[in-house]
GROMACS .gro file of C-alpha atoms in nm:
model
  495
    1MET     CA    1   0.373  -8.129  -1.133
    2SER     CA    2   0.033  -8.180  -0.906
    3THR     CA    3  -0.033  -8.521  -0.742
    4GLU     CA    4  -0.398  -8.455  -0.643
    5ASN     CA    5  -0.504  -8.657  -0.953
    6GLU     CA    6  -0.314  -8.932  -0.905
    7GLY     CA    7  -0.486  -9.259  -0.929
    8THR     CA    8  -0.822  -9.121  -1.085
    9ALA     CA    9  -0.944  -9.282  -1.428
   10VAL     CA   10  -1.059  -8.997  -1.689
   11PRO     CA   11  -1.375  -9.125  -1.894
   12ALA     CA   12  -1.302  -9.193  -2.279
   13ASP     CA   13  -1.609  -8.941  -2.369
   14HIS     CA   14  -1.450  -8.676  -2.137
   15PRO     CA   15  -1.068  -8.615  -2.275
   16ALA     CA   16  -0.998  -8.366  -2.043
   17ALA     CA   17  -1.073  -8.324  -1.673
   18PRO     CA   18  -1.332  -8.063  -1.618
   19SER     CA   19  -1.179  -7.691  -1.557
   20THR     CA   20  -1.362  -7.621  -1.220
   21PRO     CA   21  -1.482  -7.974  -1.058
   22THR     CA   22  -1.724  -8.015  -0.766
   23THR     CA   23  -1.548  -7.952  -0.462
   24PRO     CA   24  -1.519  -8.321  -0.273
   25PRO     CA   25  -1.607  -8.370   0.072
   26THR     CA   26  -1.345  -8.385   0.361
   27PRO     CA   27  -1.173  -8.694   0.321
   28PRO     CA   28  -1.219  -8.909   0.589
   29ALA     CA   29  -0.960  -9.051   0.819
   30PRO     CA   30  -0.773  -9.333   0.682
   31PRO     CA   31  -0.906  -9.680   0.821
   32THR     CA   32  -0.648  -9.876   1.014
   33ALA     CA   33  -0.674 -10.192   0.816
   34PRO     CA   34  -0.700 -10.217   0.481
   35PRO     CA   35  -1.039 -10.348   0.320
   36ALA     CA   36  -1.041 -10.689   0.233
   37SER     CA   37  -1.083 -10.645  -0.151
   38ALA     CA   38  -1.006 -10.339  -0.326
   39PRO     CA   39  -1.026 -10.264  -0.732
   40THR     CA   40  -0.733 -10.252  -0.912
   41PRO     CA   41  -0.654  -9.891  -1.013
   42ALA     CA   42  -0.731  -9.811  -1.347
   43ALA     CA   43  -0.380  -9.716  -1.554
   44ALA     CA   44  -0.435  -9.364  -1.594
   45ASP     CA   45  -0.256  -9.341  -1.967
   46ALA     CA   46  -0.524  -9.587  -2.077
   47PRO     CA   47  -0.882  -9.551  -1.975
   48THR     CA   48  -1.108  -9.764  -2.194
   49ALA     CA   49  -1.482  -9.719  -2.289
   50ALA     CA   50  -1.618 -10.031  -2.213
   51GLN     CA   51  -1.446 -10.007  -1.818
   52PRO     CA   52  -1.703  -9.819  -1.616
   53PRO     CA   53  -1.603  -9.674  -1.352
   54THR     CA   54  -1.530  -9.857  -1.055
   55ALA     CA   55  -1.823  -9.813  -0.760
   56ALA     CA   56  -1.641  -9.662  -0.411
   57GLN     CA   57  -1.706  -9.865  -0.107
   58PRO     CA   58  -1.935  -9.682   0.159
   59PRO     CA   59  -1.714  -9.478   0.353
   60ALA     CA   60  -1.588  -9.538   0.681
   61PRO     CA   61  -1.700  -9.356   0.983
   62GLU     CA   62  -1.683  -8.994   1.021
   63ALA     CA   63  -1.382  -8.861   1.135
   64ALA     CA   64  -1.188  -8.582   1.241
   65PRO     CA   65  -1.018  -8.352   0.940
   66ALA     CA   66  -0.685  -8.404   0.798
   67PRO     CA   67  -0.464  -8.114   0.983
   68ASP     CA   68  -0.382  -7.945   0.622
   69ALA     CA   69  -0.415  -7.975   0.247
   70ALA     CA   70  -0.104  -8.098   0.194
   71HIS     CA   71  -0.174  -8.385   0.435
   72ALA     CA   72  -0.479  -8.472   0.222
   73ALA     CA   73  -0.317  -8.482  -0.067
   74HIS     CA   74  -0.103  -8.775   0.049
   75THR     CA   75  -0.392  -8.930   0.251
   76PRO     CA   76  -0.605  -9.229   0.102
   77ALA     CA   77  -0.949  -9.205   0.125
   78HIS     CA   78  -1.244  -9.380   0.028
   79ALA     CA   79  -1.413  -9.171  -0.189
   80HIS     CA   80  -1.829  -9.078  -0.168
   81ALA     CA   81  -2.039  -9.196  -0.483
   82PRO     CA   82  -2.127  -8.931  -0.719
   83GLU     CA   83  -2.464  -8.746  -0.715
   84SER     CA   84  -2.489  -8.743  -1.068
   85ALA     CA   85  -2.294  -8.992  -1.245
   86ALA     CA   86  -2.357  -8.810  -1.573
   87SER     CA   87  -2.213  -8.459  -1.476
   88THR     CA   88  -1.939  -8.540  -1.263
   89PRO     CA   89  -1.730  -8.891  -1.298
   90ALA     CA   90  -1.661  -9.070  -0.985
   91PRO     CA   91  -1.296  -9.095  -0.856
   92ALA     CA   92  -1.168  -9.454  -0.860
   93ALA     CA   93  -1.099  -9.579  -0.517
   94ALA     CA   94  -0.736  -9.556  -0.396
   95GLY     CA   95  -0.514  -9.848  -0.386
   96ALA     CA   96  -0.483 -10.075  -0.095
   97GLY     CA   97  -0.125 -10.020  -0.018
   98TRP     CA   98  -0.002  -9.742   0.188
   99PRO     CA   99   0.181  -9.549   0.099
  100PRO     CA  100   0.021  -9.462  -0.239
  101PRO     CA  101   0.221  -9.553  -0.550
  102PRO     CA  102   0.424  -9.325  -0.739
  103PRO     CA  103   0.274  -9.072  -0.958
  104THR     CA  104   0.264  -9.199  -1.321
  105VAL     CA  105   0.480  -9.017  -1.543
  106PRO     CA  106   0.280  -8.936  -1.876
  107ALA     CA  107   0.478  -9.051  -2.183
  108TRP     CA  108   0.760  -8.875  -2.341
  109GLY     CA  109   0.502  -8.596  -2.584
  110ALA     CA  110   0.211  -8.646  -2.376
  111PRO     CA  111   0.039  -8.356  -2.277
  112LEU     CA  112   0.054  -8.269  -1.888
  113PRO     CA  113  -0.259  -8.370  -1.660
  114PRO     CA  114  -0.453  -8.055  -1.546
  115ALA     CA  115  -0.387  -7.855  -1.269
  116ALA     CA  116  -0.597  -7.978  -0.957
  117PRO     CA  117  -0.842  -7.733  -0.834
  118GLU     CA  118  -0.795  -7.480  -0.578
  119ALA     CA  119  -0.894  -7.606  -0.202
  120PRO     CA  120  -1.233  -7.386  -0.080
  121ARG     CA  121  -0.993  -7.203   0.212
  122ARG     CA  122  -0.779  -7.073  -0.112
  123ARG     CA  123  -1.070  -6.869  -0.279
  124THR     CA  124  -0.948  -6.586  -0.045
  125GLY     CA  125  -0.601  -6.600  -0.161
  126GLY     CA  126  -0.744  -6.557  -0.522
  127LEU     CA  127  -0.947  -6.272  -0.421
  128VAL     CA  128  -0.616  -6.109  -0.296
  129ALA     CA  129  -0.438  -6.185  -0.627
  130ALA     CA  130  -0.723  -6.010  -0.822
  131VAL     CA  131  -0.719  -5.694  -0.569
  132LEU     CA  132  -0.337  -5.692  -0.618
  133VAL     CA  133  -0.380  -5.755  -0.983
  134ALA     CA  134  -0.629  -5.449  -0.999
  135ALA     CA  135  -0.385  -5.220  -0.797
  136LEU     CA  136  -0.096  -5.271  -1.011
  137VAL     CA  137  -0.320  -5.210  -1.335
  138ALA     CA  138  -0.442  -4.906  -1.170
  139GLY     CA  139  -0.072  -4.822  -1.067
  140GLY     CA  140   0.034  -4.833  -1.417
  141ILE     CA  141  -0.242  -4.652  -1.548
  142GLY     CA  142  -0.130  -4.330  -1.306
  143GLY     CA  143   0.231  -4.391  -1.400
  144GLY     CA  144   0.152  -4.378  -1.771
  145ILE     CA  145  -0.065  -4.052  -1.713
  146GLY     CA  146   0.187  -3.910  -1.542
  147TYR     CA  147   0.498  -3.956  -1.752
  148TRP     CA  148   0.230  -3.847  -2.050
  149ALA     CA  149   0.173  -3.523  -1.846
  150ALA     CA  150   0.530  -3.491  -1.777
  151GLN     CA  151   0.609  -3.534  -2.161
  152ARG     CA  152   0.352  -3.282  -2.239
  153GLY     CA  153   0.499  -3.041  -2.014
  154ASP     CA  154   0.844  -3.106  -2.161
  155ASP     CA  155   0.671  -3.032  -2.503
  156GLY     CA  156   0.595  -2.661  -2.369
  157VAL     CA  157   0.267  -2.629  -2.172
  158SER     CA  158   0.371  -2.403  -1.923
  159SER     CA  159   0.251  -2.374  -1.573
  160THR     CA  160   0.002  -2.093  -1.460
  161THR     CA  161   0.260  -1.891  -1.262
  162VAL     CA  162   0.419  -1.614  -1.382
  163SER     CA  163   0.777  -1.501  -1.336
  164SER     CA  164   0.928  -1.173  -1.302
  165GLY     CA  165   1.129  -1.255  -1.614
  166GLU     CA  166   0.790  -1.235  -1.802
  167ALA     CA  167   0.683  -0.883  -1.723
  168PRO     CA  168   0.692  -0.666  -2.030
  169ALA     CA  169   1.023  -0.506  -2.076
  170SER     CA  170   0.865  -0.143  -2.188
  171PHE     CA  171   0.672  -0.155  -1.829
  172LYS     CA  172   0.656   0.231  -1.740
  173ARG     CA  173   0.542   0.379  -1.401
  174GLU     CA  174   0.258   0.589  -1.429
  175PRO     CA  175   0.336   0.971  -1.361
  176GLY     CA  176   0.300   1.099  -1.006
  177THR     CA  177   0.389   0.750  -0.846
  178VAL     CA  178   0.680   0.763  -0.623
  179ALA     CA  179   0.909   0.536  -0.858
  180ALA     CA  180   0.803   0.800  -1.135
  181VAL     CA  181   0.865   1.106  -0.976
  182ALA     CA  182   1.208   0.946  -0.807
  183ALA     CA  183   1.298   0.844  -1.162
  184THR     CA  184   1.314   1.177  -1.284
  185ALA     CA  185   1.457   1.315  -0.967
  186LEU     CA  186   1.725   1.084  -0.868
  187PRO     CA  187   1.975   1.221  -1.169
  188SER     CA  188   1.949   1.584  -1.020
  189VAL     CA  189   2.023   1.472  -0.654
  190VAL     CA  190   2.403   1.438  -0.549
  191THR     CA  191   2.616   1.359  -0.286
  192ILE     CA  192   2.874   1.556  -0.135
  193GLN     CA  193   3.192   1.460   0.027
  194ALA     CA  194   3.335   1.761   0.257
  195LYS     CA  195   3.669   1.737   0.383
  196SER     CA  196   3.829   2.017   0.639
  197GLY     CA  197   4.114   2.213   0.554
  198GLY     CA  198   4.313   2.462   0.802
  199SER     CA  199   4.302   2.468   1.168
  200GLN     CA  200   4.016   2.224   1.168
  201GLY     CA  201   4.219   1.955   1.078
  202GLU     CA  202   4.305   1.820   0.729
  203GLY     CA  203   4.069   1.492   0.605
  204GLU     CA  204   3.831   1.552   0.834
  205GLY     CA  205   3.439   1.662   0.740
  206GLY     CA  206   3.112   1.464   0.651
  207THR     CA  207   2.863   1.340   0.381
  208GLY     CA  208   2.568   1.568   0.304
  209THR     CA  209   2.328   1.593   0.034
  210GLY     CA  210   2.254   1.878  -0.236
  211PHE     CA  211   2.048   1.921  -0.575
  212VAL     CA  212   2.097   2.083  -0.903
  213TYR     CA  213   1.957   2.423  -0.879
  214ASP     CA  214   2.035   2.580  -1.227
  215GLN     CA  215   2.218   2.468  -1.559
  216GLU     CA  216   2.530   2.676  -1.483
  217GLY     CA  217   2.624   2.434  -1.237
  218HIS     CA  218   2.509   2.565  -0.878
  219ILE     CA  219   2.380   2.290  -0.630
  220VAL     CA  220   2.165   2.412  -0.346
  221THR     CA  221   2.256   2.260  -0.001
  222ASN     CA  222   2.259   2.304   0.430
  223ASN     CA  223   2.539   2.512   0.524
  224HIS     CA  224   2.620   2.272   0.800
  225VAL     CA  225   2.698   2.036   0.527
  226VAL     CA  226   2.998   2.241   0.394
  227ALA     CA  227   3.086   2.446   0.668
  228SER     CA  228   3.393   2.187   0.767
  229ALA     CA  229   3.503   2.245   0.416
  230ALA     CA  230   3.473   2.649   0.413
  231ASP     CA  231   3.800   2.755   0.527
  232GLY     CA  232   4.089   2.595   0.350
  233GLY     CA  233   3.866   2.261   0.284
  234THR     CA  234   3.774   2.055  -0.024
  235LEU     CA  235   3.462   1.964  -0.148
  236SER     CA  236   3.340   1.669  -0.406
  237VAL     CA  237   2.985   1.618  -0.559
  238THR     CA  238   2.890   1.255  -0.705
  239PHE     CA  239   2.621   1.260  -0.935
  240PRO     CA  240   2.384   0.870  -0.945
  241ASP     CA  241   2.597   0.770  -1.232
  242GLY     CA  242   2.900   0.758  -1.051
  243LYS     CA  243   3.059   1.064  -1.212
  244SER     CA  244   3.237   1.337  -0.959
  245TYR     CA  245   3.313   1.669  -0.986
  246ASP     CA  246   3.504   1.957  -0.758
  247ALA     CA  247   3.302   2.188  -0.610
  248GLU     CA  248   3.368   2.548  -0.460
  249VAL     CA  249   3.152   2.745  -0.205
  250VAL     CA  250   2.981   3.041  -0.389
  251GLY     CA  251   2.814   3.181  -0.057
  252ARG     CA  252   2.702   3.017   0.312
  253ALA     CA  253   2.395   3.163   0.509
  254GLU     CA  254   2.451   3.032   0.875
  255GLY     CA  255   2.123   3.138   1.003
  256TYR     CA  256   1.901   2.987   0.711
  257ASP     CA  257   2.141   2.710   0.755
  258VAL     CA  258   2.155   2.729   0.356
  259ALA     CA  259   2.489   2.678   0.136
  260VAL     CA  260   2.509   2.727  -0.265
  261LEU     CA  261   2.818   2.530  -0.424
  262LYS     CA  262   2.943   2.561  -0.803
  263LEU     CA  263   3.098   2.272  -0.998
  264THR     CA  264   3.433   2.388  -1.123
  265ASN     CA  265   3.371   2.174  -1.447
  266ALA     CA  266   2.967   2.124  -1.469
  267PRO     CA  267   2.895   1.910  -1.736
  268LYS     CA  268   2.654   2.000  -2.024
  269GLY     CA  269   2.309   1.876  -2.007
  270LEU     CA  270   2.268   1.956  -1.631
  271LYS     CA  271   1.870   1.923  -1.514
  272PRO     CA  272   1.770   2.141  -1.225
  273LEU     CA  273   1.512   2.076  -1.008
  274PRO     CA  274   1.164   2.234  -1.069
  275LEU     CA  275   1.083   2.433  -0.750
  276GLY     CA  276   0.748   2.443  -0.611
  277ASP     CA  277   0.525   2.656  -0.393
  278SER     CA  278   0.607   2.573  -0.002
  279ASP     CA  279   0.307   2.830   0.096
  280LYS     CA  280   0.064   2.606  -0.085
  281VAL     CA  281   0.135   2.325   0.067
  282ALA     CA  282  -0.147   2.151   0.323
  283VAL     CA  283  -0.075   1.910   0.572
  284GLY     CA  284  -0.147   1.521   0.446
  285ASP     CA  285   0.064   1.608   0.134
  286SER     CA  286   0.263   1.320   0.028
  287THR     CA  287   0.618   1.393   0.055
  288ILE     CA  288   0.903   1.232  -0.095
  289ALA     CA  289   1.270   1.296   0.061
  290ILE     CA  290   1.606   1.192  -0.116
  291GLY     CA  291   1.918   1.164   0.036
  292ALA     CA  292   2.225   0.995   0.167
  293PRO     CA  293   2.152   0.883   0.483
  294PHE     CA  294   2.457   0.763   0.697
  295GLY     CA  295   2.655   0.749   0.339
  296LEU     CA  296   2.406   0.538   0.185
  297SER     CA  297   2.364   0.776  -0.185
  298ASN     CA  298   2.033   0.804  -0.369
  299THR     CA  299   1.815   0.684  -0.072
  300VAL     CA  300   1.430   0.737  -0.131
  301THR     CA  301   1.178   0.775   0.156
  302THR     CA  302   0.824   0.867   0.148
  303GLY     CA  303   0.586   1.041   0.411
  304ILE     CA  304   0.345   1.341   0.436
  305ILE     CA  305   0.342   1.671   0.547
  306SER     CA  306   0.297   1.624   0.901
  307ALA     CA  307   0.251   2.006   1.014
  308LYS     CA  308   0.355   2.375   0.879
  309ASN     CA  309   0.540   2.660   1.041
  310ARG     CA  310   0.693   2.467   1.307
  311PRO     CA  311   0.947   2.702   1.478
  312VAL     CA  312   1.308   2.487   1.469
  313ALA     CA  313   1.599   2.562   1.604
  314SER     CA  314   1.891   2.368   1.437
  315GLY     CA  315   2.118   2.412   1.734
  316ASP     CA  316   2.098   2.444   2.171
  317GLY     CA  317   1.858   2.771   2.064
  318SER     CA  318   2.134   2.989   2.275
  319GLY     CA  319   2.442   3.035   2.101
  320GLY     CA  320   2.461   3.284   1.773
  321SER     CA  321   2.537   3.017   1.507
  322ASN     CA  322   2.214   2.846   1.572
  323SER     CA  323   2.012   2.828   1.248
  324TYR     CA  324   1.617   2.908   1.272
  325MET     CA  325   1.338   2.792   1.062
  326SER     CA  326   0.963   2.801   1.055
  327ALA     CA  327   1.009   2.469   0.921
  328LEU     CA  328   0.776   2.185   0.721
  329GLN     CA  329   0.756   1.881   0.933
  330THR     CA  330   0.726   1.526   0.773
  331ASP     CA  331   0.724   1.206   0.863
  332ALA     CA  332   0.951   1.058   0.549
  333SER     CA  333   1.245   0.898   0.708
  334ILE     CA  334   1.535   1.157   0.716
  335ASN     CA  335   1.859   1.078   0.910
  336PRO     CA  336   2.238   1.195   0.916
  337GLY     CA  337   2.333   1.261   0.560
  338ASN     CA  338   1.991   1.336   0.423
  339SER     CA  339   2.070   1.719   0.523
  340GLY     CA  340   2.039   1.932   0.202
  341GLY     CA  341   1.869   1.699   0.026
  342PRO     CA  342   1.525   1.777  -0.150
  343LEU     CA  343   1.197   1.728   0.032
  344LEU     CA  344   0.952   1.657  -0.315
  345ASP     CA  345   0.563   1.664  -0.359
  346ALA     CA  346   0.416   1.392  -0.529
  347SER     CA  347   0.472   1.601  -0.881
  348GLY     CA  348   0.820   1.600  -0.813
  349ALA     CA  349   0.864   1.988  -0.705
  350VAL     CA  350   1.106   2.087  -0.477
  351ILE     CA  351   0.912   2.246  -0.155
  352GLY     CA  352   1.181   2.196   0.117
  353ILE     CA  353   1.519   2.151   0.225
  354ASN     CA  354   1.584   1.844   0.455
  355SER     CA  355   1.798   2.029   0.736
  356ALA     CA  356   1.672   1.867   1.073
  357ILE     CA  357   1.548   1.616   1.288
  358GLN     CA  358   1.419   1.532   1.605
  359SER     CA  359   1.492   1.190   1.800
  360THR     CA  360   1.436   1.074   2.190
  361GLY     CA  361   1.634   1.260   2.454
  362SER     CA  362   1.743   1.504   2.228
  363GLY     CA  363   1.641   1.866   2.076
  364PHE     CA  364   1.634   1.976   1.729
  365GLY     CA  365   1.982   1.976   1.539
  366GLN     CA  366   2.122   1.826   1.221
  367SER     CA  367   2.362   1.538   1.390
  368GLN     CA  368   2.134   1.301   1.542
  369ALA     CA  369   2.074   0.924   1.655
  370GLY     CA  370   1.840   0.851   1.378
  371SER     CA  371   1.476   0.931   1.260
  372ILE     CA  372   1.159   0.870   1.455
  373GLY     CA  373   0.947   1.000   1.256
  374LEU     CA  374   0.996   1.425   1.319
  375GLY     CA  375   1.173   1.562   1.028
  376PHE     CA  376   1.188   1.918   0.922
  377ALA     CA  377   1.271   2.121   0.558
  378ILE     CA  378   1.303   2.486   0.482
  379PRO     CA  379   1.036   2.596   0.295
  380VAL     CA  380   1.120   2.655  -0.044
  381ASN     CA  381   0.989   2.956  -0.085
  382GLN     CA  382   1.234   3.080   0.195
  383ALA     CA  383   1.550   2.899   0.059
  384LYS     CA  384   1.499   3.011  -0.275
  385ASN     CA  385   1.528   3.361  -0.186
  386VAL     CA  386   1.857   3.276  -0.008
  387ALA     CA  387   1.992   3.119  -0.284
  388GLN     CA  388   1.930   3.401  -0.516
  389GLN     CA  389   2.049   3.642  -0.251
  390LEU     CA  390   2.386   3.425  -0.223
  391ILE     CA  391   2.460   3.372  -0.611
  392ARG     CA  392   2.404   3.748  -0.637
  393THR     CA  393   2.639   3.843  -0.366
  394GLY     CA  394   2.788   3.591  -0.168
  395LYS     CA  395   2.634   3.672   0.126
  396PRO     CA  396   2.296   3.666   0.307
  397VAL     CA  397   2.082   3.965   0.419
  398TYR     CA  398   1.825   3.878   0.676
  399PRO     CA  399   1.531   4.084   0.789
  400VAL     CA  400   1.512   4.195   1.109
  401ILE     CA  401   1.275   4.401   1.356
  402GLY     CA  402   1.537   4.587   1.543
  403ALA     CA  403   1.498   4.442   1.888
  404THR     CA  404   1.638   4.140   2.117
  405VAL     CA  405   1.433   3.891   2.256
  406ASN     CA  406   1.457   3.667   2.511
  407MET     CA  407   1.557   3.299   2.353
  408GLN     CA  408   1.472   3.104   2.665
  409GLU     CA  409   1.168   3.159   2.799
  410GLN     CA  410   0.863   2.953   2.616
  411GLY     CA  411   0.507   2.919   2.601
  412GLU     CA  412   0.401   3.264   2.660
  413GLY     CA  413   0.561   3.463   2.360
  414ALA     CA  414   0.891   3.642   2.294
  415THR     CA  415   0.964   3.870   2.535
  416ILE     CA  416   1.182   4.208   2.446
  417ALA     CA  417   1.494   4.169   2.688
  418SER     CA  418   1.576   4.439   2.926
  419GLN     CA  419   1.860   4.507   2.742
  420GLY     CA  420   2.081   4.393   2.402
  421SER     CA  421   2.413   4.225   2.361
  422GLY     CA  422   2.700   4.383   2.533
  423GLY     CA  423   2.477   4.640   2.735
  424THR     CA  424   2.343   4.788   2.411
  425PRO     CA  425   1.973   4.887   2.409
  426SER     CA  426   1.733   4.632   2.341
  427VAL     CA  427   1.525   4.797   2.124
  428THR     CA  428   1.737   4.967   1.839
  429PRO     CA  429   1.661   5.358   1.836
  430ASP     CA  430   1.521   5.429   1.532
  431GLY     CA  431   1.493   5.089   1.410
  432PRO     CA  432   1.174   4.915   1.322
  433ALA     CA  433   1.036   4.814   1.654
  434ALA     CA  434   1.091   5.145   1.798
  435LYS     CA  435   0.910   5.313   1.514
  436ALA     CA  436   0.626   5.080   1.589
  437GLY     CA  437   0.620   5.163   1.923
  438LEU     CA  438   0.773   4.854   2.125
  439LYS     CA  439   0.932   4.887   2.425
  440ALA     CA  440   1.134   4.654   2.670
  441GLY     CA  441   0.937   4.397   2.869
  442ASP     CA  442   0.654   4.400   2.579
  443VAL     CA  443   0.593   4.010   2.483
  444ILE     CA  444   0.492   3.954   2.140
  445THR     CA  445   0.257   3.700   2.105
  446GLY     CA  446   0.148   3.728   1.696
  447PHE     CA  447   0.365   3.791   1.413
  448GLY     CA  448   0.191   3.794   1.032
  449GLY     CA  449  -0.125   3.594   1.166
  450HIS     CA  450   0.078   3.307   1.307
  451GLN     CA  451   0.111   3.238   1.699
  452ILE     CA  452   0.454   3.319   1.874
  453ASP     CA  453   0.511   3.135   2.185
  454SER     CA  454   0.910   3.190   2.221
  455GLY     CA  455   1.186   3.372   2.071
  456PRO     CA  456   1.302   3.096   1.822
  457SER     CA  457   0.954   3.102   1.691
  458LEU     CA  458   0.966   3.444   1.644
  459ILE     CA  459   1.304   3.480   1.425
  460SER     CA  460   1.182   3.136   1.228
  461GLU     CA  461   0.866   3.380   1.122
  462ILE     CA  462   1.081   3.711   1.059
  463TRP     CA  463   1.319   3.497   0.847
  464THR     CA  464   0.990   3.377   0.587
  465HIS     CA  465   0.994   3.733   0.501
  466LYS     CA  466   1.203   3.995   0.318
  467PRO     CA  467   1.362   4.297   0.425
  468GLY     CA  468   1.110   4.596   0.380
  469ASP     CA  469   0.781   4.351   0.429
  470GLN     CA  470   0.496   4.536   0.623
  471VAL     CA  471   0.408   4.232   0.860
  472LYS     CA  472   0.148   4.300   1.163
  473ILE     CA  473   0.214   4.201   1.508
  474THR     CA  474  -0.005   4.163   1.873
  475TYR     CA  475   0.171   4.222   2.184
  476GLU     CA  476   0.064   4.243   2.533
  477ARG     CA  477   0.207   4.531   2.781
  478ASP     CA  478   0.074   4.536   3.175
  479GLY     CA  479  -0.161   4.255   3.045
  480LYS     CA  480  -0.322   4.435   2.786
  481THR     CA  481  -0.336   4.310   2.435
  482SER     CA  482  -0.234   4.562   2.139
  483THR     CA  483  -0.136   4.553   1.762
  484ALA     CA  484   0.134   4.747   1.558
  485THR     CA  485   0.257   4.724   1.226
  486VAL     CA  486   0.610   4.652   1.192
  487THR     CA  487   0.870   4.742   0.848
  488LEU     CA  488   1.107   4.492   0.828
  489GLY     CA  489   1.482   4.609   0.842
  490GLU     CA  490   1.773   4.455   0.685
  491ARG     CA  491   2.098   4.298   0.819
  492THR     CA  492   2.371   4.195   0.559
  493GLY     CA  493   2.605   3.865   0.656
  494ASP     CA  494   2.633   3.652   0.945
  495SER     CA  495   2.726   3.788   1.283
   0.00000   0.00000   0.00000
C-alpha cells in the first residue's frame, strides 16, 4: 500500500482525493532542527468540516533535491501554500518528529486510500506502457487474422498454384507433335537380341532395333544387327509391351546393310509403320529417331534432315564386306543400338533406317563411341526395294555398271582402275560401262545429276537405282569432259 498520502487531511466536502492532483514542487531538504511549534496532524480517518486546513510554515531555504523518489516519499518537508485553496486542498504539515509516524491503517471494511500520483518523470514509462499495449493489441489482431486465414484455408480455399495432378485426365497431344508421333510409332518398333552360334562362339552377339514391316510378321533392320546370329545363332524380338518372340532371318543384303526377319509365331494385330518417300525429303525437315541406344529400348530422339545424298561407307571403305549408302544425314541422336530403327518424318512415316554415325577420331561405321550429331540413315526408298527382294527371293540384287573403280582416291571423282580383282579387266567386256564407251583411266565425275568425288560415292549412287535403269554419267578423259548413258546391269547375292 502506498504511503505517499500519509499525514494528509482530506476535506469533508471532497470525499476522495482528486484522481490527478497538481504536481507538487520539489520538497526542500529536511531542516536541521524541528520548528518550535508544529500543528498536530489531523486524523486521516476522521476529518471534520469545522476544522480548516492547517497553514503551512514558510518553506526553508531551497536546498538540493532528494536523490530519488523513494527517498522523497520518506522525507518530511514543509509544504508550500496552495495557489488556489478552492481547487486543491493544502496538505497538512508533516509531524515534528523524525522518522514520521507509521501509516494509519484504515478500519476493517473501509475503502483503501487512493493511490498516489506518479512522479513527473514516470510519464515516459506510461508512454512506453501505452506503446506496449498497442503492440500487444496489434499482435493479437494479426494473430487472429492469421488464424482466421488458416481456418479458411483448411475449409477448402485452394492456392493459386496448380499441381500436375490437376491436369485433365483426357489430355491429348495434337497430331504432328513429337509426343503424338512417338505414341503411335512406338508399339511397332522392336528391340532385337542377337546371339551368335557355331564358329563365332555361343552367346556372343549384340542389341539393335527393327520395325514392323507388314502384318505377316516381317521385321526390317540392319544386316550388321543380325549378322552374328546368321549362322546357327538365335534371335529374339521384344515389343514395347514386354512381349518377346523368336525370329529367324529371311534374307540379308550385306552391301545395302539391310536384313529382314520374320517372327516364328507372329501375334495378330501387328501394325506396320507407314513408309514415306525419301526422295521428297528436304533439308531442314523434322526427324524422329527411335531405337535402343546402348540397350535402352524405346528411346526417342529428335532432329532435322541435315543433308541428303551423303556417300557413306559403313566400314573402312576397303573390304568387300563394306556397306555403301547415299544417306540421309540427321542430327537426331543416334548411338550403338539405334541401328536398324526407323527415322521418321513429322507425320510419323518412315523415311530412313538408322545405320551409321560418325564420331571424333574415327570414320563412318556402326560401332562408334557416341553421337556428335552426325547420324546417317539408309533412304527408305532404297531399303523398301531391298526388303521386297529379300522377302521374295531371300537374296539381294544389286545394280552394276560393269567397271571396277578406285576406292581409295577422293576429291577428283571415281577413277576406273587399270585392272579388276584377280587380274581381270577393269571394264567388263560387253558390260554396261563398255557399251557406254568407258575405258580404264576414265574419271567419272557425275552420275544421274549428282556430283561424284570418290569410288564409294559412285557405288552409293548406283545402289539407289534398280537394274535396267538408264542413267546419264559425266566423265573426264585426257582433260576433256564427256557424257554418256549407261543401262544398269545386275548382280545377285553378296560376293
